[in-house]
């Protein structure tokens, strides 16, 4: 997917401030700077996109073991920049990096919020098998 003129896809992480702002402003749950810093440092791969004015307007990252298990996380595009193919470009770049760096057979998982569902389905993601559901635990 080609980005609109002036938009640039980067293999570097957003700043911690931009990470927190992107989550918040795109409607994801807020995270502290401490959480953001560790999230960025612990990512297996990450992408950010800057707009023509140089501001960071989107991101996406992979938490992975480098062998076969990969979790797509923090897919976020600022509302004013959505619907221009930025999220698609980030997802494609992240999936290409898995294809390039690990043996075939990688398991790529994510939790699809409604805004991202169509994007993920267009790239081949499917619901987990009938009878299996995603589960989570948030430690207080
Ligand atoms: C999901 C998200 C990252 C997609 O980013 P994006 O830059 O808008 O992505 P794209 O422009 O490549 O669009 C991908 C799909 O998202 C949908 N979409 C994007 N922007 C939209 C908008 N403003 N209104 C409705 N649908 C939209 C479209 O279905 C689009 O598919 P299409 O091109 O086949 O119509 C973005 O919508 C977002 O940040 N949402 C809020 C945060 C969130 O929920 N993130 C986690 C998702 S699991």
JSON list of C-alpha atoms and ligand atoms in Angstrom, two decimals:
[
{"chain": "A", "resi": 1, "resn": "UNK", "atom": "CA", "xyz": [0.00, 0.00, 0.00]},
{"chain": "A", "resi": 2, "resn": "UNK", "atom": "CA", "xyz": [1.49, 3.36, -1.03]},
{"chain": "A", "resi": 3, "resn": "UNK", "atom": "CA", "xyz": [1.25, 6.28, 1.34]},
{"chain": "A", "resi": 4, "resn": "UNK", "atom": "CA", "xyz": [-0.13, 9.66, 0.28]},
{"chain": "A", "resi": 5, "resn": "UNK", "atom": "CA", "xyz": [2.49, 12.23, -0.77]},
{"chain": "A", "resi": 6, "resn": "UNK", "atom": "CA", "xyz": [4.52, 13.57, 2.15]},
{"chain": "A", "resi": 7, "resn": "UNK", "atom": "CA", "xyz": [3.67, 10.71, 4.52]},
{"chain": "A", "resi": 8, "resn": "UNK", "atom": "CA", "xyz": [6.62, 8.54, 5.52]},
{"chain": "A", "resi": 9, "resn": "UNK", "atom": "CA", "xyz": [6.79, 5.05, 7.02]},
{"chain": "A", "resi": 10, "resn": "UNK", "atom": "CA", "xyz": [9.60, 4.57, 9.56]},
{"chain": "A", "resi": 11, "resn": "UNK", "atom": "CA", "xyz": [11.15, 1.51, 11.17]},
{"chain": "A", "resi": 12, "resn": "UNK", "atom": "CA", "xyz": [11.83, 3.54, 14.30]},
{"chain": "A", "resi": 13, "resn": "UNK", "atom": "CA", "xyz": [9.47, 3.80, 17.23]},
{"chain": "A", "resi": 14, "resn": "UNK", "atom": "CA", "xyz": [7.46, 6.90, 18.01]},
{"chain": "A", "resi": 15, "resn": "UNK", "atom": "CA", "xyz": [8.65, 8.86, 21.02]},
{"chain": "A", "resi": 16, "resn": "UNK", "atom": "CA", "xyz": [7.12, 7.78, 24.32]},
{"chain": "A", "resi": 17, "resn": "UNK", "atom": "CA", "xyz": [5.07, 10.97, 24.32]},
{"chain": "A", "resi": 18, "resn": "UNK", "atom": "CA", "xyz": [3.76, 10.23, 20.83]},
{"chain": "A", "resi": 19, "resn": "UNK", "atom": "CA", "xyz": [3.11, 6.60, 21.77]},
{"chain": "A", "resi": 20, "resn": "UNK", "atom": "CA", "xyz": [0.88, 7.65, 24.67]},
{"chain": "A", "resi": 21, "resn": "UNK", "atom": "CA", "xyz": [-0.84, 10.36, 22.63]},
{"chain": "A", "resi": 22, "resn": "UNK", "atom": "CA", "xyz": [-1.51, 8.08, 19.67]},
{"chain": "A", "resi": 23, "resn": "UNK", "atom": "CA", "xyz": [-3.18, 5.51, 21.93]},
{"chain": "A", "resi": 24, "resn": "UNK", "atom": "CA", "xyz": [-5.27, 8.10, 23.69]},
{"chain": "A", "resi": 25, "resn": "UNK", "atom": "CA", "xyz": [-6.33, 10.13, 20.68]},
{"chain": "A", "resi": 26, "resn": "UNK", "atom": "CA", "xyz": [-7.23, 7.09, 18.59]},
{"chain": "A", "resi": 27, "resn": "UNK", "atom": "CA", "xyz": [-9.51, 5.82, 21.36]},
{"chain": "A", "resi": 28, "resn": "UNK", "atom": "CA", "xyz": [-7.34, 3.09, 22.87]},
{"chain": "A", "resi": 29, "resn": "UNK", "atom": "CA", "xyz": [-6.95, 2.81, 26.64]},
{"chain": "A", "resi": 30, "resn": "UNK", "atom": "CA", "xyz": [-4.47, 5.26, 28.16]},
{"chain": "A", "resi": 31, "resn": "UNK", "atom": "CA", "xyz": [-0.99, 4.09, 29.14]},
{"chain": "A", "resi": 32, "resn": "UNK", "atom": "CA", "xyz": [1.60, 5.79, 31.33]},
{"chain": "A", "resi": 33, "resn": "UNK", "atom": "CA", "xyz": [5.00, 6.91, 30.08]},
{"chain": "A", "resi": 34, "resn": "UNK", "atom": "CA", "xyz": [6.54, 4.07, 32.08]},
{"chain": "A", "resi": 35, "resn": "UNK", "atom": "CA", "xyz": [4.33, 1.53, 30.29]},
{"chain": "A", "resi": 36, "resn": "UNK", "atom": "CA", "xyz": [5.00, 3.13, 26.93]},
{"chain": "A", "resi": 37, "resn": "UNK", "atom": "CA", "xyz": [8.75, 3.14, 27.39]},
{"chain": "A", "resi": 38, "resn": "UNK", "atom": "CA", "xyz": [8.82, -0.56, 28.26]},
{"chain": "A", "resi": 39, "resn": "UNK", "atom": "CA", "xyz": [6.39, -1.40, 25.45]},
{"chain": "A", "resi": 40, "resn": "UNK", "atom": "CA", "xyz": [8.60, 0.25, 22.87]},
{"chain": "A", "resi": 41, "resn": "UNK", "atom": "CA", "xyz": [11.79, -1.29, 24.25]},
{"chain": "A", "resi": 42, "resn": "UNK", "atom": "CA", "xyz": [10.24, -4.75, 24.35]},
{"chain": "A", "resi": 43, "resn": "UNK", "atom": "CA", "xyz": [8.83, -4.76, 20.82]},
{"chain": "A", "resi": 44, "resn": "UNK", "atom": "CA", "xyz": [10.10, -7.23, 18.26]},
{"chain": "A", "resi": 45, "resn": "UNK", "atom": "CA", "xyz": [9.25, -4.81, 15.44]},
{"chain": "A", "resi": 46, "resn": "UNK", "atom": "CA", "xyz": [7.65, -1.40, 15.25]},
{"chain": "A", "resi": 47, "resn": "UNK", "atom": "CA", "xyz": [6.55, 1.11, 12.64]},
{"chain": "A", "resi": 48, "resn": "UNK", "atom": "CA", "xyz": [5.57, 4.74, 12.82]},
{"chain": "A", "resi": 49, "resn": "UNK", "atom": "CA", "xyz": [4.26, 7.12, 10.17]},
{"chain": "A", "resi": 50, "resn": "UNK", "atom": "CA", "xyz": [4.85, 10.84, 9.97]},
{"chain": "A", "resi": 51, "resn": "UNK", "atom": "CA", "xyz": [2.66, 13.33, 8.14]},
{"chain": "A", "resi": 52, "resn": "UNK", "atom": "CA", "xyz": [4.00, 15.97, 5.75]},
{"chain": "A", "resi": 53, "resn": "UNK", "atom": "CA", "xyz": [4.44, 18.36, 8.70]},
{"chain": "A", "resi": 54, "resn": "UNK", "atom": "CA", "xyz": [6.73, 15.83, 10.42]},
{"chain": "A", "resi": 55, "resn": "UNK", "atom": "CA", "xyz": [4.33, 14.94, 13.20]},
{"chain": "A", "resi": 56, "resn": "UNK", "atom": "CA", "xyz": [3.85, 11.27, 14.05]},
{"chain": "A", "resi": 57, "resn": "UNK", "atom": "CA", "xyz": [0.29, 10.29, 13.16]},
{"chain": "A", "resi": 58, "resn": "UNK", "atom": "CA", "xyz": [0.25, 6.48, 13.30]},
{"chain": "A", "resi": 59, "resn": "UNK", "atom": "CA", "xyz": [1.99, 3.42, 14.69]},
{"chain": "A", "resi": 60, "resn": "UNK", "atom": "CA", "xyz": [1.83, -0.33, 14.98]},
{"chain": "A", "resi": 61, "resn": "UNK", "atom": "CA", "xyz": [4.09, -2.90, 16.57]},
{"chain": "A", "resi": 62, "resn": "UNK", "atom": "CA", "xyz": [4.76, -6.59, 17.10]},
{"chain": "A", "resi": 63, "resn": "UNK", "atom": "CA", "xyz": [5.42, -8.33, 20.38]},
{"chain": "A", "resi": 64, "resn": "UNK", "atom": "CA", "xyz": [7.04, -11.62, 19.46]},
{"chain": "A", "resi": 65, "resn": "UNK", "atom": "CA", "xyz": [9.37, -14.42, 20.43]},
{"chain": "A", "resi": 66, "resn": "UNK", "atom": "CA", "xyz": [11.28, -14.31, 17.15]},
{"chain": "A", "resi": 67, "resn": "UNK", "atom": "CA", "xyz": [10.50, -17.97, 16.54]},
{"chain": "A", "resi": 68, "resn": "UNK", "atom": "CA", "xyz": [6.86, -18.53, 15.73]},
{"chain": "A", "resi": 69, "resn": "UNK", "atom": "CA", "xyz": [4.52, -16.51, 17.98]},
{"chain": "A", "resi": 70, "resn": "UNK", "atom": "CA", "xyz": [3.72, -12.88, 17.19]},
{"chain": "A", "resi": 71, "resn": "UNK", "atom": "CA", "xyz": [1.16, -10.45, 18.55]},
{"chain": "A", "resi": 72, "resn": "UNK", "atom": "CA", "xyz": [0.16, -7.35, 16.59]},
{"chain": "A", "resi": 73, "resn": "UNK", "atom": "CA", "xyz": [-0.43, -4.49, 19.02]},
{"chain": "A", "resi": 74, "resn": "UNK", "atom": "CA", "xyz": [-0.95, -0.73, 19.20]},
{"chain": "A", "resi": 75, "resn": "UNK", "atom": "CA", "xyz": [-2.36, -0.27, 15.73]},
{"chain": "A", "resi": 76, "resn": "UNK", "atom": "CA", "xyz": [-3.40, 3.37, 15.89]},
{"chain": "A", "resi": 77, "resn": "UNK", "atom": "CA", "xyz": [-3.89, 6.18, 13.39]},
{"chain": "A", "resi": 78, "resn": "UNK", "atom": "CA", "xyz": [-4.96, 9.64, 14.53]},
{"chain": "A", "resi": 79, "resn": "UNK", "atom": "CA", "xyz": [-8.61, 10.20, 13.52]},
{"chain": "A", "resi": 80, "resn": "UNK", "atom": "CA", "xyz": [-7.80, 13.06, 11.14]},
{"chain": "A", "resi": 81, "resn": "UNK", "atom": "CA", "xyz": [-5.48, 10.78, 9.16]},
{"chain": "A", "resi": 82, "resn": "UNK", "atom": "CA", "xyz": [-7.59, 7.60, 9.08]},
{"chain": "A", "resi": 83, "resn": "UNK", "atom": "CA", "xyz": [-8.96, 6.11, 5.89]},
{"chain": "A", "resi": 84, "resn": "UNK", "atom": "CA", "xyz": [-5.91, 6.98, 3.76]},
{"chain": "A", "resi": 85, "resn": "UNK", "atom": "CA", "xyz": [-4.21, 3.61, 3.81]},
{"chain": "A", "resi": 86, "resn": "UNK", "atom": "CA", "xyz": [-1.80, 4.33, 6.65]},
{"chain": "A", "resi": 87, "resn": "UNK", "atom": "CA", "xyz": [-2.95, 1.47, 8.88]},
{"chain": "A", "resi": 88, "resn": "UNK", "atom": "CA", "xyz": [-2.82, -0.89, 5.91]},
{"chain": "A", "resi": 89, "resn": "UNK", "atom": "CA", "xyz": [0.75, 0.19, 5.09]},
{"chain": "A", "resi": 90, "resn": "UNK", "atom": "CA", "xyz": [1.84, -0.36, 8.69]},
{"chain": "A", "resi": 91, "resn": "UNK", "atom": "CA", "xyz": [0.21, -3.79, 8.92]},
{"chain": "A", "resi": 92, "resn": "UNK", "atom": "CA", "xyz": [1.70, -4.88, 5.58]},
{"chain": "A", "resi": 93, "resn": "UNK", "atom": "CA", "xyz": [5.17, -3.75, 6.67]},
{"chain": "A", "resi": 94, "resn": "UNK", "atom": "CA", "xyz": [4.89, -5.61, 9.98]},
{"chain": "A", "resi": 95, "resn": "UNK", "atom": "CA", "xyz": [3.70, -8.81, 8.28]},
{"chain": "A", "resi": 96, "resn": "UNK", "atom": "CA", "xyz": [6.49, -8.52, 5.68]},
{"chain": "A", "resi": 97, "resn": "UNK", "atom": "CA", "xyz": [9.04, -8.26, 8.47]},
{"chain": "A", "resi": 98, "resn": "UNK", "atom": "CA", "xyz": [7.78, -11.52, 9.98]},
{"chain": "A", "resi": 99, "resn": "UNK", "atom": "CA", "xyz": [7.92, -13.17, 6.53]},
{"chain": "A", "resi": 100, "resn": "UNK", "atom": "CA", "xyz": [11.46, -11.88, 6.02]},
{"chain": "A", "resi": 101, "resn": "UNK", "atom": "CA", "xyz": [12.95, -12.73, 9.40]},
{"chain": "A", "resi": 102, "resn": "UNK", "atom": "CA", "xyz": [11.42, -16.01, 10.60]},
{"chain": "A", "resi": 103, "resn": "UNK", "atom": "CA", "xyz": [10.76, -19.47, 9.20]},
{"chain": "A", "resi": 104, "resn": "UNK", "atom": "CA", "xyz": [7.43, -20.24, 7.56]},
{"chain": "A", "resi": 105, "resn": "UNK", "atom": "CA", "xyz": [4.62, -21.19, 9.88]},
{"chain": "A", "resi": 106, "resn": "UNK", "atom": "CA", "xyz": [4.56, -18.13, 12.12]},
{"chain": "A", "resi": 107, "resn": "UNK", "atom": "CA", "xyz": [1.37, -17.73, 14.16]},
{"chain": "A", "resi": 108, "resn": "UNK", "atom": "CA", "xyz": [0.24, -14.10, 14.11]},
{"chain": "A", "resi": 109, "resn": "UNK", "atom": "CA", "xyz": [-2.49, -13.09, 16.51]},
{"chain": "A", "resi": 110, "resn": "UNK", "atom": "CA", "xyz": [-4.29, -9.92, 17.56]},
{"chain": "A", "resi": 111, "resn": "UNK", "atom": "CA", "xyz": [-7.40, -8.68, 19.27]},
{"chain": "A", "resi": 112, "resn": "UNK", "atom": "CA", "xyz": [-9.54, -6.95, 16.67]},
{"chain": "A", "resi": 113, "resn": "UNK", "atom": "CA", "xyz": [-11.48, -3.96, 17.91]},
{"chain": "A", "resi": 114, "resn": "UNK", "atom": "CA", "xyz": [-14.34, -3.09, 15.53]},
{"chain": "A", "resi": 115, "resn": "UNK", "atom": "CA", "xyz": [-12.43, -0.29, 13.72]},
{"chain": "A", "resi": 116, "resn": "UNK", "atom": "CA", "xyz": [-9.68, -2.69, 12.69]},
{"chain": "A", "resi": 117, "resn": "UNK", "atom": "CA", "xyz": [-11.70, -5.73, 11.78]},
{"chain": "A", "resi": 118, "resn": "UNK", "atom": "CA", "xyz": [-12.07, -5.04, 8.08]},
{"chain": "A", "resi": 119, "resn": "UNK", "atom": "CA", "xyz": [-8.39, -4.20, 7.75]},
{"chain": "A", "resi": 120, "resn": "UNK", "atom": "CA", "xyz": [-7.33, -7.45, 9.40]},
{"chain": "A", "resi": 121, "resn": "UNK", "atom": "CA", "xyz": [-9.79, -9.57, 7.42]},
{"chain": "A", "resi": 122, "resn": "UNK", "atom": "CA", "xyz": [-8.49, -8.04, 4.21]},
{"chain": "A", "resi": 123, "resn": "UNK", "atom": "CA", "xyz": [-5.03, -9.36, 5.14]},
{"chain": "A", "resi": 124, "resn": "UNK", "atom": "CA", "xyz": [-6.28, -12.87, 5.83]},
{"chain": "A", "resi": 125, "resn": "UNK", "atom": "CA", "xyz": [-6.90, -12.81, 9.57]},
{"chain": "A", "resi": 126, "resn": "UNK", "atom": "CA", "xyz": [-9.76, -15.05, 10.70]},
{"chain": "A", "resi": 127, "resn": "UNK", "atom": "CA", "xyz": [-11.67, -15.59, 13.91]},
{"chain": "A", "resi": 128, "resn": "UNK", "atom": "CA", "xyz": [-10.09, -18.27, 16.07]},
{"chain": "A", "resi": 129, "resn": "UNK", "atom": "CA", "xyz": [-11.72, -21.68, 15.62]},
{"chain": "A", "resi": 130, "resn": "UNK", "atom": "CA", "xyz": [-15.30, -22.22, 16.88]},
{"chain": "A", "resi": 131, "resn": "UNK", "atom": "CA", "xyz": [-15.28, -23.19, 20.53]},
{"chain": "A", "resi": 132, "resn": "UNK", "atom": "CA", "xyz": [-12.12, -21.23, 21.22]},
{"chain": "A", "resi": 133, "resn": "UNK", "atom": "CA", "xyz": [-12.18, -17.64, 22.43]},
{"chain": "A", "resi": 134, "resn": "UNK", "atom": "CA", "xyz": [-9.51, -15.16, 23.26]},
{"chain": "A", "resi": 135, "resn": "UNK", "atom": "CA", "xyz": [-9.14, -14.69, 27.02]},
{"chain": "A", "resi": 136, "resn": "UNK", "atom": "CA", "xyz": [-7.39, -12.01, 29.00]},
{"chain": "A", "resi": 137, "resn": "UNK", "atom": "CA", "xyz": [-6.48, -10.99, 32.53]},
{"chain": "A", "resi": 138, "resn": "UNK", "atom": "CA", "xyz": [-5.60, -7.49, 33.66]},
{"chain": "A", "resi": 139, "resn": "UNK", "atom": "CA", "xyz": [-3.48, -7.58, 36.82]},
{"chain": "A", "resi": 140, "resn": "UNK", "atom": "CA", "xyz": [-4.37, -4.80, 39.24]},
{"chain": "B", "resi": 1, "resn": "LIG", "atom": "C1", "xyz": [-7.77, 0.54, 12.84]},
{"chain": "B", "resi": 1, "resn": "LIG", "atom": "C2", "xyz": [-6.94, 1.72, 12.37]},
{"chain": "B", "resi": 1, "resn": "LIG", "atom": "C3", "xyz": [-5.54, 1.60, 12.95]},
{"chain": "B", "resi": 1, "resn": "LIG", "atom": "C4", "xyz": [-6.85, 1.70, 10.84]},
{"chain": "B", "resi": 1, "resn": "LIG", "atom": "O1", "xyz": [-5.97, 2.75, 10.46]},
{"chain": "B", "resi": 1, "resn": "LIG", "atom": "P1", "xyz": [-6.18, 3.56, 9.10]},
{"chain": "B", "resi": 1, "resn": "LIG", "atom": "O2", "xyz": [-4.95, 4.37, 8.88]},
{"chain": "B", "resi": 1, "resn": "LIG", "atom": "O3", "xyz": [-7.45, 4.28, 9.10]},
{"chain": "B", "resi": 1, "resn": "LIG", "atom": "O4", "xyz": [-6.23, 2.35, 8.07]},
{"chain": "B", "resi": 1, "resn": "LIG", "atom": "P2", "xyz": [-6.57, 2.35, 6.51]},
{"chain": "B", "resi": 1, "resn": "LIG", "atom": "O5", "xyz": [-6.75, 3.74, 5.99]},
{"chain": "B", "resi": 1, "resn": "LIG", "atom": "O6", "xyz": [-5.54, 1.50, 5.88]},
{"chain": "B", "resi": 1, "resn": "LIG", "atom": "O7", "xyz": [-7.99, 1.67, 6.46]},
{"chain": "B", "resi": 1, "resn": "LIG", "atom": "C5", "xyz": [-8.14, 0.31, 6.76]},
{"chain": "B", "resi": 1, "resn": "LIG", "atom": "C6", "xyz": [-9.62, 0.00, 6.95]},
{"chain": "B", "resi": 1, "resn": "LIG", "atom": "O8", "xyz": [-10.08, 0.65, 8.13]},
{"chain": "B", "resi": 1, "resn": "LIG", "atom": "C7", "xyz": [-11.41, 1.16, 7.92]},
{"chain": "B", "resi": 1, "resn": "LIG", "atom": "N1", "xyz": [-11.41, 2.59, 8.18]},
{"chain": "B", "resi": 1, "resn": "LIG", "atom": "C8", "xyz": [-10.34, 3.38, 8.25]},
{"chain": "B", "resi": 1, "resn": "LIG", "atom": "N2", "xyz": [-10.69, 4.62, 8.59]},
{"chain": "B", "resi": 1, "resn": "LIG", "atom": "C9", "xyz": [-12.00, 4.63, 8.71]},
{"chain": "B", "resi": 1, "resn": "LIG", "atom": "C10", "xyz": [-12.93, 5.63, 9.04]},
{"chain": "B", "resi": 1, "resn": "LIG", "atom": "N3", "xyz": [-12.58, 6.90, 9.31]},
{"chain": "B", "resi": 1, "resn": "LIG", "atom": "N4", "xyz": [-14.22, 5.29, 9.09]},
{"chain": "B", "resi": 1, "resn": "LIG", "atom": "C11", "xyz": [-14.58, 4.03, 8.82]},
{"chain": "B", "resi": 1, "resn": "LIG", "atom": "N5", "xyz": [-13.74, 3.02, 8.51]},
{"chain": "B", "resi": 1, "resn": "LIG", "atom": "C12", "xyz": [-12.46, 3.33, 8.45]},
{"chain": "B", "resi": 1, "resn": "LIG", "atom": "C13", "xyz": [-11.79, 0.85, 6.52]},
{"chain": "B", "resi": 1, "resn": "LIG", "atom": "O9", "xyz": [-12.62, -0.30, 6.56]},
{"chain": "B", "resi": 1, "resn": "LIG", "atom": "C14", "xyz": [-10.51, 0.51, 5.83]},
{"chain": "B", "resi": 1, "resn": "LIG", "atom": "O10", "xyz": [-10.66, -0.49, 4.89]},
{"chain": "B", "resi": 1, "resn": "LIG", "atom": "P3", "xyz": [-10.99, -0.13, 3.36]},
{"chain": "B", "resi": 1, "resn": "LIG", "atom": "O11", "xyz": [-9.88, 0.74, 2.87]},
{"chain": "B", "resi": 1, "resn": "LIG", "atom": "O12", "xyz": [-11.04, -1.46, 2.71]},
{"chain": "B", "resi": 1, "resn": "LIG", "atom": "O13", "xyz": [-12.30, 0.58, 3.37]},
{"chain": "B", "resi": 1, "resn": "LIG", "atom": "C15", "xyz": [-7.60, 3.06, 12.75]},
{"chain": "B", "resi": 1, "resn": "LIG", "atom": "O14", "xyz": [-8.93, 3.04, 12.31]},
{"chain": "B", "resi": 1, "resn": "LIG", "atom": "C16", "xyz": [-7.56, 3.35, 14.24]},
{"chain": "B", "resi": 1, "resn": "LIG", "atom": "O15", "xyz": [-6.57, 3.88, 14.75]},
{"chain": "B", "resi": 1, "resn": "LIG", "atom": "N6", "xyz": [-8.67, 3.06, 14.93]},
{"chain": "B", "resi": 1, "resn": "LIG", "atom": "C17", "xyz": [-8.82, 3.40, 16.34]},
{"chain": "B", "resi": 1, "resn": "LIG", "atom": "C18", "xyz": [-7.86, 2.63, 17.20]},
{"chain": "B", "resi": 1, "resn": "LIG", "atom": "C19", "xyz": [-8.13, 1.16, 17.20]},
{"chain": "B", "resi": 1, "resn": "LIG", "atom": "O16", "xyz": [-9.24, 0.71, 17.40]},
{"chain": "B", "resi": 1, "resn": "LIG", "atom": "N7", "xyz": [-7.05, 0.41, 16.98]},
{"chain": "B", "resi": 1, "resn": "LIG", "atom": "C20", "xyz": [-7.01, -1.00, 17.18]},
{"chain": "B", "resi": 1, "resn": "LIG", "atom": "C21", "xyz": [-7.71, -1.75, 16.17]},
{"chain": "B", "resi": 1, "resn": "LIG", "atom": "S1", "xyz": [-7.65, -3.47, 16.67]}
]
